[in-house]
Structure formats: C-alpha cells, structure tokens
Coordinates of C-alpha atoms and ligand atoms in Angstrom, one line a residue:
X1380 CA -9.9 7.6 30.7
X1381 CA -11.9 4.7 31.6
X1382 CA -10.4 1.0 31.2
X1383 CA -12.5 0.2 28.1
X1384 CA -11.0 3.2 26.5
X1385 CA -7.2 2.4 27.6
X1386 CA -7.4 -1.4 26.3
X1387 CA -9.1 0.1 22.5
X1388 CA -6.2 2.2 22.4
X1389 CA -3.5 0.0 23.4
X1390 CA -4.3 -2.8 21.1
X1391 CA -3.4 -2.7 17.8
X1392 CA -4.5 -5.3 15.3
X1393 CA -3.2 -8.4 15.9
X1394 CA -3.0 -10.8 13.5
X1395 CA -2.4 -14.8 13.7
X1396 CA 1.3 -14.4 13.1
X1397 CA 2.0 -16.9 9.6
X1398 CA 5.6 -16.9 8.8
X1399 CA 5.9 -17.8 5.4
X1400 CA 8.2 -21.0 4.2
X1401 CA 11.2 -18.5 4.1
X1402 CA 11.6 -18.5 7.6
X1403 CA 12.5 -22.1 8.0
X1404 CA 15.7 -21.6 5.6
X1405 CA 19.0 -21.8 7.1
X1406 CA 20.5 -20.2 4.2
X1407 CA 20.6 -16.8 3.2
X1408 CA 18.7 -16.0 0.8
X1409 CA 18.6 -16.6 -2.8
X1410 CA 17.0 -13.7 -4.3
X1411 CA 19.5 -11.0 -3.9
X1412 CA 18.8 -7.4 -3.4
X1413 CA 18.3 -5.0 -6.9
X1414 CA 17.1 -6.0 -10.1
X1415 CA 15.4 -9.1 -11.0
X1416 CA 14.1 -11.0 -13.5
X1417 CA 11.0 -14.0 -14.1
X1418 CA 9.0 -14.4 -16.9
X1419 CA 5.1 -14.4 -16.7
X1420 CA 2.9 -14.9 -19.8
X1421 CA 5.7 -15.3 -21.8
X1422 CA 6.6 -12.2 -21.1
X1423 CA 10.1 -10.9 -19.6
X1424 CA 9.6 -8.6 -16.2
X1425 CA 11.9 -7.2 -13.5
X1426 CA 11.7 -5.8 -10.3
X1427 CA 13.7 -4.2 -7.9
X1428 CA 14.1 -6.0 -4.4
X1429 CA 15.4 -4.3 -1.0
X1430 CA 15.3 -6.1 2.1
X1431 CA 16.6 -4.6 5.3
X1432 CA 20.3 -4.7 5.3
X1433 CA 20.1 -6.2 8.9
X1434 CA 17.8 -9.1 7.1
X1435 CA 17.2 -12.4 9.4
X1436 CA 15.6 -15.0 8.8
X1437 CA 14.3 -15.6 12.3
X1438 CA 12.0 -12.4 11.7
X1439 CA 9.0 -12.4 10.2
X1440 CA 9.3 -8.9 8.3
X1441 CA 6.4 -6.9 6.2
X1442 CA 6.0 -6.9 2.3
X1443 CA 5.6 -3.8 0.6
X1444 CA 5.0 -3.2 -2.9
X1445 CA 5.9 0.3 -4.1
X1446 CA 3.6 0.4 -7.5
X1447 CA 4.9 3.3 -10.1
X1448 CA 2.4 5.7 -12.1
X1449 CA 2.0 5.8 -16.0
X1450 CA 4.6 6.8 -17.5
X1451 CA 6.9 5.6 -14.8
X1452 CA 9.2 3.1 -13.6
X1453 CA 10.7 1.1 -10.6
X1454 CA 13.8 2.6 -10.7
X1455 CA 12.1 5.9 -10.1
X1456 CA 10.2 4.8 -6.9
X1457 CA 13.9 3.0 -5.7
X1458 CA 15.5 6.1 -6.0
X1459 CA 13.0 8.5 -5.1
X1460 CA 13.1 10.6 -8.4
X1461 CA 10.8 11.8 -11.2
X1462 CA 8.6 13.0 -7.9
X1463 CA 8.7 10.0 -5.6
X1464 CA 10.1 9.9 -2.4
X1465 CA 12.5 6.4 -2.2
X1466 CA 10.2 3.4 -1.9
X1467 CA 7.3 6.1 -1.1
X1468 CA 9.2 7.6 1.8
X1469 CA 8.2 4.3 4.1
X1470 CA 11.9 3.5 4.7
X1471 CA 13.1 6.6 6.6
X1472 CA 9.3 6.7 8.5
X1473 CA 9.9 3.0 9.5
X1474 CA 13.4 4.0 11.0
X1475 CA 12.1 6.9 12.7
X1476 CA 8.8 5.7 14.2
X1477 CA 9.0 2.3 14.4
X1478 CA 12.8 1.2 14.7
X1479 CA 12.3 -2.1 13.2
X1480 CA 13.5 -1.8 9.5
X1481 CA 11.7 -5.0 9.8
X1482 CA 10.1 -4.1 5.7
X1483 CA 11.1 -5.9 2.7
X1484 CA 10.2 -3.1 -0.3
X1485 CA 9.4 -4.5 -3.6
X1486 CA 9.1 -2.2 -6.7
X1487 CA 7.6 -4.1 -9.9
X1488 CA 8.3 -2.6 -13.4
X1489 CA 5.1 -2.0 -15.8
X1490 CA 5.0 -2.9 -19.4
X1491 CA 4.6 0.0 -21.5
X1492 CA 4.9 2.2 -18.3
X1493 CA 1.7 1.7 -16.7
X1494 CA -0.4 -1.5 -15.5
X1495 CA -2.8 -2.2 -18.1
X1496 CA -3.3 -5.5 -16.5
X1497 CA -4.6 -7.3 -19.7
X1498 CA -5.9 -10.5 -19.2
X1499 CA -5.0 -10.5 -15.1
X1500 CA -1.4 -9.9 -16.1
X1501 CA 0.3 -7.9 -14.0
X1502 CA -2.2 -9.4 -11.5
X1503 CA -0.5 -12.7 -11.7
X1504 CA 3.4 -11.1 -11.5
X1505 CA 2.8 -9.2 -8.5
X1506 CA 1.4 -12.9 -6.9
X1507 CA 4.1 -14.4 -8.9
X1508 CA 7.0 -12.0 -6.9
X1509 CA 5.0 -12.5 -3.7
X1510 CA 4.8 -16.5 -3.4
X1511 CA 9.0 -16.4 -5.0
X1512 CA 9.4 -13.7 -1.9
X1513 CA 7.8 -15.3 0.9
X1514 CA 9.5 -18.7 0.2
X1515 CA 13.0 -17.2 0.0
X1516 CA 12.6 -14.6 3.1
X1517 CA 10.6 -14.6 6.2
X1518 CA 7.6 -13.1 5.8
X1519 CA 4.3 -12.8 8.1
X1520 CA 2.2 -14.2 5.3
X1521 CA -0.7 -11.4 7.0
X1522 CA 1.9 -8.3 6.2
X1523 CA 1.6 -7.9 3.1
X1524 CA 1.0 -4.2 1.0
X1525 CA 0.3 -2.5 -2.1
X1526 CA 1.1 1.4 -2.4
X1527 CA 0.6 3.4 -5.5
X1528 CA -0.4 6.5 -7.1
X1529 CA -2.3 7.3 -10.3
X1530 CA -1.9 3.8 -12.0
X1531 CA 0.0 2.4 -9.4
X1532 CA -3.2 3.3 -7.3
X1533 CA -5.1 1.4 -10.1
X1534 CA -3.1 -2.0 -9.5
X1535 CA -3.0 -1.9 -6.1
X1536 CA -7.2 -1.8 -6.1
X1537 CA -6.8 -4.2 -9.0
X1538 CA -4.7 -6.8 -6.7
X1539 CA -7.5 -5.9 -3.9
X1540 CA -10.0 -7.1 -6.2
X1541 CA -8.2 -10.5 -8.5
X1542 CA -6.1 -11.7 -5.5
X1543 CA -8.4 -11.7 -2.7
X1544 CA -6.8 -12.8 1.3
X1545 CA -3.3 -12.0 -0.3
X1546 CA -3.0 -8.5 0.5
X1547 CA -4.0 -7.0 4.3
X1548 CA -4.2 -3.4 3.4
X1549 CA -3.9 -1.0 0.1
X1550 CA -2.9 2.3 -0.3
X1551 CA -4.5 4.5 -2.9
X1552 CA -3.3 7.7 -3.7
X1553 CA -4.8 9.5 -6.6
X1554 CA -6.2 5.8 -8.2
X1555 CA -9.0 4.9 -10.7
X1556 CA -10.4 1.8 -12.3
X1557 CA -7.8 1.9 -15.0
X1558 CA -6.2 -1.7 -14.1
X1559 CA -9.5 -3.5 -13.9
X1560 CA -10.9 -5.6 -11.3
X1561 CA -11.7 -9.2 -11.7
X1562 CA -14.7 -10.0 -11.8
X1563 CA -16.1 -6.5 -11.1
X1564 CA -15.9 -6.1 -7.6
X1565 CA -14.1 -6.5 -4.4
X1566 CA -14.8 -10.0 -3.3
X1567 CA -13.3 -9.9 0.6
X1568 CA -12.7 -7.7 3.2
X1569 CA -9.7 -5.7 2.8
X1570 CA -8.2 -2.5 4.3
X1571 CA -7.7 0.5 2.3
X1572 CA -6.3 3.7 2.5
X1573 CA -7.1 6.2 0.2
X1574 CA -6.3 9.7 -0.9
X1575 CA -7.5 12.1 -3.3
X1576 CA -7.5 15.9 -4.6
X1577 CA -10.8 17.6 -4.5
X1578 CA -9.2 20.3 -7.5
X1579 CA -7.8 18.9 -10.5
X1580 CA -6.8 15.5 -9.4
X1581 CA -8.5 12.3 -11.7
X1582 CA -12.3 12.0 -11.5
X1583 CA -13.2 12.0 -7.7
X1584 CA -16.5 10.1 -8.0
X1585 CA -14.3 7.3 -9.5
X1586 CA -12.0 7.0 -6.7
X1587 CA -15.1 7.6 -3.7
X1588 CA -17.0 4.3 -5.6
X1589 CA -13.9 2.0 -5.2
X1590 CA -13.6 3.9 -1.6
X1591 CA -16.9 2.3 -0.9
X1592 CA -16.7 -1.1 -2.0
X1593 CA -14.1 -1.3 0.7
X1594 CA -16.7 0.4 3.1
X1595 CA -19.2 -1.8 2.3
X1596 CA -17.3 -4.9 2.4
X1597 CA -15.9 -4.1 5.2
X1598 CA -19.0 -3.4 7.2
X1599 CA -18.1 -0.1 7.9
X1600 CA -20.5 2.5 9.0
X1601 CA -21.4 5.9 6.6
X1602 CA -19.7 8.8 8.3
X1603 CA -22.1 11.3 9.5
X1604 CA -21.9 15.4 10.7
X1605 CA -18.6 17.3 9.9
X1606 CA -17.2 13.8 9.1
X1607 CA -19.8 13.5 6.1
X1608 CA -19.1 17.2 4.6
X1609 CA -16.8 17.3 1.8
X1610 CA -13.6 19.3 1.5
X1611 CA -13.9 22.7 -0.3
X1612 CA -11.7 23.8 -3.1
X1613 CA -9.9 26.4 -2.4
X1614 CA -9.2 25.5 1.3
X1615 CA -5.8 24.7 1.1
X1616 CA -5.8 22.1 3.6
X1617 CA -6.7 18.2 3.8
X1618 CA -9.2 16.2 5.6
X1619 CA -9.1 12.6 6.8
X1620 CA -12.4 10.2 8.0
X1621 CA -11.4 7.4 9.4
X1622 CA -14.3 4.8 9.1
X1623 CA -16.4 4.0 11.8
X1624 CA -17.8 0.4 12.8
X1625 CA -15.3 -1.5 10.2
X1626 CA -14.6 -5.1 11.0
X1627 CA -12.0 -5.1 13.5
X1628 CA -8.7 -5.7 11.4
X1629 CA -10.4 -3.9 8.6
X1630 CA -10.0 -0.5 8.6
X1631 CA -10.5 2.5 5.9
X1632 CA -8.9 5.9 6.0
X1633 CA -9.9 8.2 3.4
X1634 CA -7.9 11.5 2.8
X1635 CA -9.5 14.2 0.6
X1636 CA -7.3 17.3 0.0
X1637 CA -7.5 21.0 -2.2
X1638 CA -5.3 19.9 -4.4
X1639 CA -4.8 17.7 -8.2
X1640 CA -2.5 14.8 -9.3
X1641 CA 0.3 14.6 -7.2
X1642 CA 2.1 11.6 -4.9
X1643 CA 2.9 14.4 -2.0
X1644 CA 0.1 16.9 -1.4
X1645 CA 0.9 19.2 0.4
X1646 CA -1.3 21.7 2.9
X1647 CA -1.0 26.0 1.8
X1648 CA 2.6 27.2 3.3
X1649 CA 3.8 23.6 4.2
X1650 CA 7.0 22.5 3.4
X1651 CA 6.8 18.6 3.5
X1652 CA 4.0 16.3 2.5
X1653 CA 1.7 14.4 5.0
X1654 CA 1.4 11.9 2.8
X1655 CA 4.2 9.6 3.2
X1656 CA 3.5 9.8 7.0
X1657 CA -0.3 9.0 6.6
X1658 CA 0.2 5.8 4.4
X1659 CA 3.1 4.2 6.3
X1660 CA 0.8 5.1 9.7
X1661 CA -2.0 2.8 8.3
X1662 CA 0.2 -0.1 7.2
X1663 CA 2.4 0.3 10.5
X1664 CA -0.9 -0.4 13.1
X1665 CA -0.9 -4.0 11.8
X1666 CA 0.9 -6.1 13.8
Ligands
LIG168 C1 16.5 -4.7 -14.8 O1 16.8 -5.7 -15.7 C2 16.0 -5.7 -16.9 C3 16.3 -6.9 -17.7 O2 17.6 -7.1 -17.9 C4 16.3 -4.4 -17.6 O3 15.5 -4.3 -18.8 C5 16.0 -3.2 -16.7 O4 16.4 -2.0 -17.4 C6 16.8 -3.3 -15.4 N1 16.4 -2.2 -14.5 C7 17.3 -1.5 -13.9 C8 16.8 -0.4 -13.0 O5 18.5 -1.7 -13.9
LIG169 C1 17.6 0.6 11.0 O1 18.3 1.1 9.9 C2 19.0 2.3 10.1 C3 19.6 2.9 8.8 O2 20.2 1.9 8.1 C4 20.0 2.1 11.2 O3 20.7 3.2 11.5 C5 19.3 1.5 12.4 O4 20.3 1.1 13.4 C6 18.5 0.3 12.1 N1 17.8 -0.2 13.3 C7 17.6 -1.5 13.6 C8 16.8 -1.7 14.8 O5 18.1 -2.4 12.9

C-alpha cells in the first residue's frame, strides 16, 4: 500500500469543530429527556428527546433526527415498534462500533401522520428543535442528521432542500418528493445516503432524480462499468455505488436492493438487515 493510499484511508472527514452555544452552559440542561412540546404556526407539536445518559456538556455530541413514515409516529421510532428498530437501530451500532454514545436522537411527531410540510411547516419545526437543541446541549453545529423512510425519507430530502448548511448528511431510505422542496431544488452541497427497492418499493425514477441532484451538486462523478448496471429483480441481494469524485466532505452512497417498501431490507436467507449498519456507517465517517 503506498503512502498516498494509507493517508486517504486514514482520514476521515474532518470538519471545523463548531460547538454550539450549549456547550458553554454550566448547568444541566433544560430540555429534559422524552416528550416535548413547542408550538410552530400556531400549531401544538411534540417530540421525543434522548440524549446519552452519560450526557456532558464538555462534548460536543451528534444530532440525529429519526423522521417516522405515513401513518406513523415518534413513539414508534423511540421504541422500535410498528417495524422500526429503536431510533433506527443507530443507538446499539454507535455502542458497538464507535463507543462514544456521543448521539443525541431526536424523533419529531407528524401532523396527521405524515410530513405534508405545507407552507415549509414541518420545515421550520425540525430547525425550530434544532436551534432550541443546540443552545441547551453541546452540539458540533457540523453533526447534524436526518434519517427517514417512506415520508420520513421525504422530509429529510425536504430539510436538504429548505434548510440549506443546517444538515451535513441525509439518509433516505425508500423516499420521494412527497414533502416538497423549497424552491425546487437542492440549493448546496449536501451528503446523502440513499436506499431503494428495485421490486415493489415507491417509484424508483423518483428517488434516482433526488439521488442526482445530490450528485450533481455535489460534483460527483457518473458511475461507470459494473458500478453503472442496475440491480435485477429477482436477485435477492443488494448493491451499493459509492460516488466517485464528490467534493471532499460530500459524499453519496446509494443502495439499490430486490426488494419493496420496507425500513430493513433484507438480502435472500438473511436474518438481520444491513440497513441500520449502512446508514449509521455513513453518518459515523464524519468527524
Ligand atoms: C407527547 O405530548 C403530546 C402533548 O401533550 C401528546 O399529544 C403526545 O401523545 C405525547 N406523546 C407521547 C409518546 O407520550
Ligand atoms: C455507552 O452506553 C452503553 C449502554 O448504555 C454503556 O454500556 C457504555 O459503557 C457506554 N460507553 C461509554 C463510552 O460511555
């Protein structure tokens, strides 16, 4: 392995660290852990909050938010019911390969069980949660997430799109245009994740378009060879690109797989789900 090849692998990507006002605070925190309240647009919303029990202030930690599909609902993605894995399965992953429990997981509720984002709504209460969040707790300010599937998915392209700079990396699995995006299209680099059934999942060409604004924006090159070919139906497996020639800091990682709508894919015969691991592997190689 030549030098040029050890350093690419051994750096991750490093970000200017920018704690957020929370780490200046001497006291503990006011927003407690569970279920809280804030009105936006008149409108009452809640959220559930859980920080690391071991919580310091003198740690800059993540921000994740969990986003829940149609027809579902925060509680579900705490408790890792109704066919979630708790908070997406990151907390047990971030134990196990990183030893850091250094994540604060935030799941917002959606009004009428999805995120219709009408008018920028739900837009502006996930950015709402996030400024409350990172000037109660210390947060690096370049750490901060969106996961979702189906219209979870949705938002978390939507908060790509109408809250530019505020989120370092999205994960979409299974997403669509559903939640809109302000002003049409993505407006700064951003790095995605994505992942998507080739058989009986929503409509593919959907998700690939939003797959390429990121690829575009993010100066990333179109793969070519075996990379290019698309997964066959029927092959009962998955297959991951990951982007060439992306800005550095900006990576994409798309995942197509035989298989429909679902938040944990699985390859024929598995038992477990790669997906959890896949999506917390992308978020955890920022630094
Ligand atoms: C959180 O609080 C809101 C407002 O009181 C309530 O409607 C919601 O059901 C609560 N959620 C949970 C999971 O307790
Ligand atoms: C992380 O959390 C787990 C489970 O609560 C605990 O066993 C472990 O000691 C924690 N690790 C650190 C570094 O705080």
């Amino acid at each position: 392995m030549g030098w040029k090849t050890i350093l690419t692998l051994a750096l991750p990507f490093v970000s200017a660290l920018t704690p957020s006002k929370g780490c200046t605070k001497t006291t503990a925190p006011a927003i407690a852990s569970g279920n809280q309240t804030l009105t936006v647009n008149a409108k009452s919303r809640w959220y559930l909050l859980n920080p690391p029990k071991s919580y310091s202030a003198a740690v800059p930690h993540r921000l994740v938010f969990t986003l829940h599909a149609m027809g579902g609902n925060a509680d579900q993605v705490r408790a890792g019911t109704g066919g979630y894995l708790p908070w997406y399965g990151f907390p047990a992953l971030d134990v196990a390969s990183e030893a850091t429990n250094n994540t604060i997981y935030v799941s917002p509720n959606g009004l009428n069980a999805g995120w219709a984002n009408t008018g920028g709504e739900d837009v502006t209460l996930i950015t709402t949660i996030r400024s409350q969040i990172l000037a109660d707790y210390c947060v690096d300010e370049d750490l901060v997430f969106s996961v979702g599937f189906s219209y979870g998915a949705s938002m978390s392209w939507a908060l790509a799109c109408g809250a530019p700079g505020l989120f370092r990396a999205v994960g979409l699995q299974s997403g669509g245009a559903m939640s809109g995006c302000a002003g049409g299209a993505l407006k700064q680099p951003t790095a995605m994740y994505g992942q998507h059934g080739v058989d009986g999942d929503l409509n593919i060409a959907s998700a690939r378009g939003i797959r390429d604004q990121f690829v575009k924006m993010n100066g990333c090159a179109a793969p070519t060879g075996d990379e290019a070919v698309v997964l066959e139906k029927g092959s009962g497996t998955h297959k991951k690109v990951e982007y060439k020639g992306c800005q550095a800091g900006f990576p994409v990682t798309w995942i197509e797989y035989d298989g429909g709508h679902t938040p944990q894919p699985k390859d024929k015969g598995a038992a477990a789900t790669w997906a959890g691991e896949e999506v917390w592997k992308f978020f955890a190689q920022f630094k």
